[in-house]
mmCIF file of C-alpha atoms in Angstrom:
data_model
loop_
_atom_site.group_PDB
_atom_site.id
_atom_site.type_symbol
_atom_site.label_atom_id
_atom_site.label_comp_id
_atom_site.label_asym_id
_atom_site.label_seq_id
_atom_site.Cartn_x
_atom_site.Cartn_y
_atom_site.Cartn_z
ATOM 1 C CA MET A 837 70.307 131.800 74.548
ATOM 2 C CA ALA A 838 67.238 129.812 75.424
ATOM 3 C CA SER A 839 67.367 127.982 72.141
ATOM 4 C CA GLU A 840 71.046 126.954 73.001
ATOM 5 C CA LEU A 841 69.813 125.712 76.462
ATOM 6 C CA ASN A 842 66.918 123.811 74.925
ATOM 7 C CA LEU A 843 69.278 122.269 72.282
ATOM 8 C CA TYR A 844 71.624 121.092 75.053
ATOM 9 C CA LYS A 845 68.472 119.590 77.046
ATOM 10 C CA PHE A 846 67.223 118.138 73.819
ATOM 11 C CA ASN A 847 70.630 116.401 72.920
ATOM 12 C CA ASP A 848 70.998 115.257 76.556
ATOM 13 C CA ILE A 849 67.377 113.764 76.642
ATOM 14 C CA TYR A 850 67.989 112.051 72.956
ATOM 15 C CA ASP A 851 71.239 110.550 74.176
ATOM 16 C CA LYS A 852 69.652 108.918 77.162
ATOM 17 C CA THR A 853 66.432 107.768 75.679
ATOM 18 C CA HIS A 854 66.993 107.082 72.047
ATOM 19 C CA LEU A 855 67.906 103.342 72.240
ATOM 20 C CA ASP A 856 65.152 102.328 74.721
ATOM 21 C CA LEU A 857 62.593 104.490 72.714
ATOM 22 C CA LEU A 858 63.790 102.869 69.486
ATOM 23 C CA LYS A 859 63.281 99.400 70.917
ATOM 24 C CA TYR A 860 59.760 100.341 71.984
ATOM 25 C CA VAL A 861 58.788 101.850 68.607
ATOM 26 C CA VAL A 862 60.131 98.758 66.699
ATOM 27 C CA ILE A 863 58.122 96.363 68.924
ATOM 28 C CA LYS A 864 54.973 98.368 68.612
ATOM 29 C CA CYS A 865 55.001 99.432 64.882
ATOM 30 C CA HIS A 866 53.025 97.126 62.599
ATOM 31 C CA ASN A 867 55.563 97.885 59.770
ATOM 32 C CA ILE A 868 59.194 98.404 60.465
ATOM 33 C CA ASN A 869 59.416 100.860 57.630
ATOM 34 C CA ASP A 870 57.465 103.344 59.720
ATOM 35 C CA THR A 871 59.825 103.316 62.514
ATOM 36 C CA ASN A 872 62.041 106.273 61.539
ATOM 37 C CA ASP A 873 58.999 108.471 60.706
ATOM 38 C CA ILE A 874 57.609 107.759 64.044
ATOM 39 C CA MET A 875 60.798 108.327 65.946
ATOM 40 C CA GLN A 876 61.310 111.615 64.029
ATOM 41 C CA GLU A 877 57.738 112.766 65.101
ATOM 42 C CA ILE A 878 58.368 111.929 68.645
ATOM 43 C CA TYR A 879 61.588 113.928 68.936
ATOM 44 C CA LEU A 880 60.028 116.802 66.912
ATOM 45 C CA GLU A 881 57.205 116.978 69.399
ATOM 46 C CA LEU A 882 59.692 116.932 72.232
ATOM 47 C CA TRP A 883 61.729 119.806 70.636
ATOM 48 C CA ASN A 884 58.371 121.734 70.373
ATOM 49 C CA ILE A 885 57.339 120.959 73.883
ATOM 50 C CA LEU A 886 60.934 122.172 75.124
ATOM 51 C CA ASN A 887 60.450 125.415 73.360
ATOM 52 C CA LYS A 888 57.079 126.110 74.957
ATOM 53 C CA LYS A 889 57.697 124.961 78.569
ATOM 54 C CA GLU A 890 59.893 123.546 81.206
ATOM 55 C CA LEU A 891 60.059 119.780 81.671
ATOM 56 C CA SER A 892 61.175 119.308 85.097
ATOM 57 C CA ASN A 893 60.674 116.690 87.810
ATOM 58 C CA ILE A 894 59.176 114.103 85.358
ATOM 59 C CA ASN A 895 60.336 110.791 84.195
ATOM 60 C CA ILE A 896 61.293 111.863 80.645
ATOM 61 C CA LYS A 897 61.432 108.007 79.390
ATOM 62 C CA SER A 898 57.846 107.447 80.421
ATOM 63 C CA TYR A 899 56.708 110.871 79.013
ATOM 64 C CA LEU A 900 58.319 110.002 75.611
ATOM 65 C CA ILE A 901 56.747 106.553 75.618
ATOM 66 C CA GLY A 902 53.391 108.365 76.083
ATOM 67 C CA ILE A 903 54.258 110.483 73.093
ATOM 68 C CA ALA A 904 55.315 107.478 71.138
ATOM 69 C CA ASN A 905 51.920 105.623 72.062
ATOM 70 C CA ASN A 906 50.082 108.720 70.581
ATOM 71 C CA LYS A 907 52.129 108.965 67.446
ATOM 72 C CA ILE A 908 51.749 105.203 66.870
ATOM 73 C CA LYS A 909 48.124 105.320 67.236
ATOM 74 C CA LYS A 910 47.818 108.342 65.061
ATOM 75 C CA HIS A 911 50.005 106.691 62.429
ATOM 76 C CA TYR A 912 47.830 103.694 62.008
ATOM 77 C CA THR A 913 44.465 103.919 60.962
ATOM 78 C CA LEU A 914 41.565 101.553 62.157
ATOM 79 C CA LEU A 915 41.709 100.012 58.884
ATOM 80 C CA GLN A 916 45.327 99.282 59.070
ATOM 81 C CA ARG A 917 44.967 97.705 62.572
ATOM 82 C CA LEU A 918 42.120 95.510 61.353
ATOM 83 C CA LYS A 919 44.500 94.238 58.596
ATOM 84 C CA THR A 920 46.989 92.850 61.121
ATOM 85 C CA VAL A 921 46.135 89.206 61.637
ATOM 86 C CA SER A 922 48.104 86.413 63.136
ATOM 87 C CA LEU A 923 49.482 83.996 60.811
ATOM 88 C CA PHE A 924 49.759 81.211 63.090
ATOM 89 C CA ASP A 925 46.805 79.299 64.513
ATOM 90 C CA THR A 926 46.734 76.951 67.529
ATOM 91 C CA ASN A 927 45.879 73.364 67.479
ATOM 92 C CA ASP A 928 43.126 71.692 69.579
ATOM 93 C CA LYS A 929 45.684 71.708 72.650
ATOM 94 C CA ASP A 930 46.012 75.508 72.389
ATOM 95 C CA ILE A 931 49.611 75.125 71.096
ATOM 96 C CA GLU A 932 50.661 77.230 68.242
ATOM 97 C CA LEU A 933 51.364 74.963 65.223
ATOM 98 C CA ILE A 934 54.758 76.598 64.835
ATOM 99 C CA ASP A 935 55.775 75.319 68.153
ATOM 100 C CA THR A 936 55.254 71.914 66.970
ATOM 101 C CA ILE A 937 57.947 72.044 64.090
ATOM 102 C CA LYS A 938 61.197 70.560 65.144
ATOM 103 C CA ASP A 939 64.346 72.457 64.083
ATOM 104 C CA LYS A 940 67.968 71.036 63.796
ATOM 105 C CA VAL A 941 69.714 74.312 63.393
ATOM 106 C CA ASN A 942 71.268 76.254 66.261
ATOM 107 C CA ILE A 943 70.252 79.799 65.223
ATOM 108 C CA ASN A 944 73.014 81.519 67.224
ATOM 109 C CA ASP A 945 75.650 79.632 65.010
ATOM 110 C CA ILE A 946 74.288 81.644 61.880
ATOM 111 C CA LEU A 947 75.306 85.347 62.049
ATOM 112 C CA ILE A 948 75.370 88.216 59.606
ATOM 113 C CA LYS A 949 78.392 90.266 58.947
ATOM 114 C CA GLU A 950 77.901 94.056 59.378
ATOM 115 C CA GLU A 951 78.852 94.825 55.665
ATOM 116 C CA ASN A 952 76.168 92.554 54.485
ATOM 117 C CA TRP A 953 73.647 94.117 56.866
ATOM 118 C CA ASN A 954 72.336 96.943 54.477
ATOM 119 C CA THR A 955 71.830 94.826 51.530
ATOM 120 C CA ILE A 956 69.993 92.183 53.679
ATOM 121 C CA TRP A 957 68.110 94.870 55.558
ATOM 122 C CA LYS A 958 66.624 96.376 52.470
ATOM 123 C CA TYR A 959 65.416 92.937 51.490
ATOM 124 C CA ILE A 960 64.066 91.959 55.067
ATOM 125 C CA LYS A 961 62.175 95.274 55.918
ATOM 126 C CA ASN A 962 59.867 94.742 53.028
ATOM 127 C CA LYS A 963 58.661 91.314 54.144
ATOM 128 C CA LYS A 964 54.871 90.991 54.461
ATOM 129 C CA ASN A 965 55.279 89.449 57.912
ATOM 130 C CA GLN A 966 56.510 92.448 59.727
ATOM 131 C CA ASP A 967 57.673 90.325 62.661
ATOM 132 C CA ILE A 968 60.661 89.359 60.578
ATOM 133 C CA PRO A 969 62.254 92.779 60.288
ATOM 134 C CA LYS A 970 61.472 93.438 63.959
ATOM 135 C CA VAL A 971 63.153 90.257 65.038
ATOM 136 C CA PHE A 972 66.184 90.719 62.785
ATOM 137 C CA TYR A 973 66.681 94.180 63.952
ATOM 138 C CA LEU A 974 66.273 93.347 67.616
ATOM 139 C CA HIS A 975 68.489 90.320 67.471
ATOM 140 C CA TYR A 976 71.121 91.405 64.993
ATOM 141 C CA LYS A 977 71.392 95.174 65.602
ATOM 142 C CA LEU A 978 70.259 95.658 69.207
ATOM 143 C CA GLU A 979 71.781 92.138 70.104
ATOM 144 C CA LEU A 980 68.773 91.153 72.167
ATOM 145 C CA SER A 981 68.480 87.286 72.988
ATOM 146 C CA ILE A 982 65.688 85.160 71.355
ATOM 147 C CA LYS A 983 64.201 84.798 74.680
ATOM 148 C CA ASP A 984 64.051 88.472 75.320
ATOM 149 C CA ILE A 985 62.625 89.184 71.833
ATOM 150 C CA SER A 986 59.929 86.453 72.364
ATOM 151 C CA LYS A 987 58.863 88.355 75.600
ATOM 152 C CA LEU A 988 58.922 91.768 73.965
ATOM 153 C CA LEU A 989 56.850 90.476 71.149
ATOM 154 C CA LYS A 990 54.721 88.291 73.356
ATOM 155 C CA SER A 991 55.573 85.322 71.042
ATOM 156 C CA SER A 992 57.164 82.008 71.570
ATOM 157 C CA GLU A 993 60.684 81.381 71.422
ATOM 158 C CA SER A 994 60.147 78.695 68.677
ATOM 159 C CA TYR A 995 58.357 81.382 66.664
ATOM 160 C CA ILE A 996 61.233 83.752 66.859
ATOM 161 C CA LYS A 997 63.790 81.039 66.025
ATOM 162 C CA ASN A 998 61.537 79.805 63.033
ATOM 163 C CA LEU A 999 61.402 83.384 61.692
ATOM 164 C CA ILE A 1000 65.212 83.730 61.829
ATOM 165 C CA TYR A 1001 65.812 80.213 60.573
ATOM 166 C CA ARG A 1002 63.551 80.361 57.492
ATOM 167 C CA THR A 1003 64.641 83.916 56.607
ATOM 168 C CA LEU A 1004 68.318 82.908 56.831
ATOM 169 C CA HIS A 1005 67.605 80.106 54.553
ATOM 170 C CA GLU A 1006 65.858 82.487 52.225
ATOM 171 C CA LEU A 1007 68.755 84.780 52.340
ATOM 172 C CA GLN A 1008 71.147 81.965 51.493
ATOM 173 C CA ASP A 1009 69.038 81.260 48.485
ATOM 174 C CA ASN A 1010 68.850 84.793 47.468
ATOM 175 C CA PHE A 1011 72.203 86.329 48.312
ATOM 176 C CA GLY A 1012 74.267 83.058 48.268
ATOM 177 C CA ASN A 1013 77.558 83.076 50.554
ATOM 178 C CA GLY A 1014 76.680 79.387 51.525
ATOM 179 C CA GLY A 1015 74.899 80.727 54.554
ATOM 180 C CA ASN A 1016 78.106 81.703 56.301
ATOM 181 C CA TYR A 1017 77.032 85.022 57.783
ATOM 182 C CA ASN A 1018 79.250 85.965 60.507
ATOM 183 C CA ASP A 1019 78.594 88.698 62.928
ATOM 184 C CA LYS A 1020 80.707 91.831 62.729
#
């Protein structure tokens, strides 16, 4: 009986928090491929906690973010954190060099069909620059705007646009289809 009650509570918490927690973990992970493992660890710990004690009168989303922070820290060693280096330097006016590149493409006009997503996702998630899969996931799957993504990742909008623009051109070269990716 207690197990059924815990399962009901767990499912309710999962339904209410999964999307927000997924966004948080995607943003905080160094490698997008680690997201599923970390999400699984978070909810496994929640399940274990629910079976040990009563979680009442707490902000469950904040509680899960605390668990997520611990799991992310545990997942990445100091050595791996030290390997993460910004690829973009600033010029003498403290402007990122990427912000000085003019682009002539309206990123929002280039969209990806759902049926192409799995093939493209396998290719994108293994990119060396792990900002690329984060941006693509947040933009095309979670449908966040470029402006919102730039705030979440603490990067400039032009950096986000550039990641999308360059990667879409790379996808066009590798997967063809004339670059005519249409959403859904």
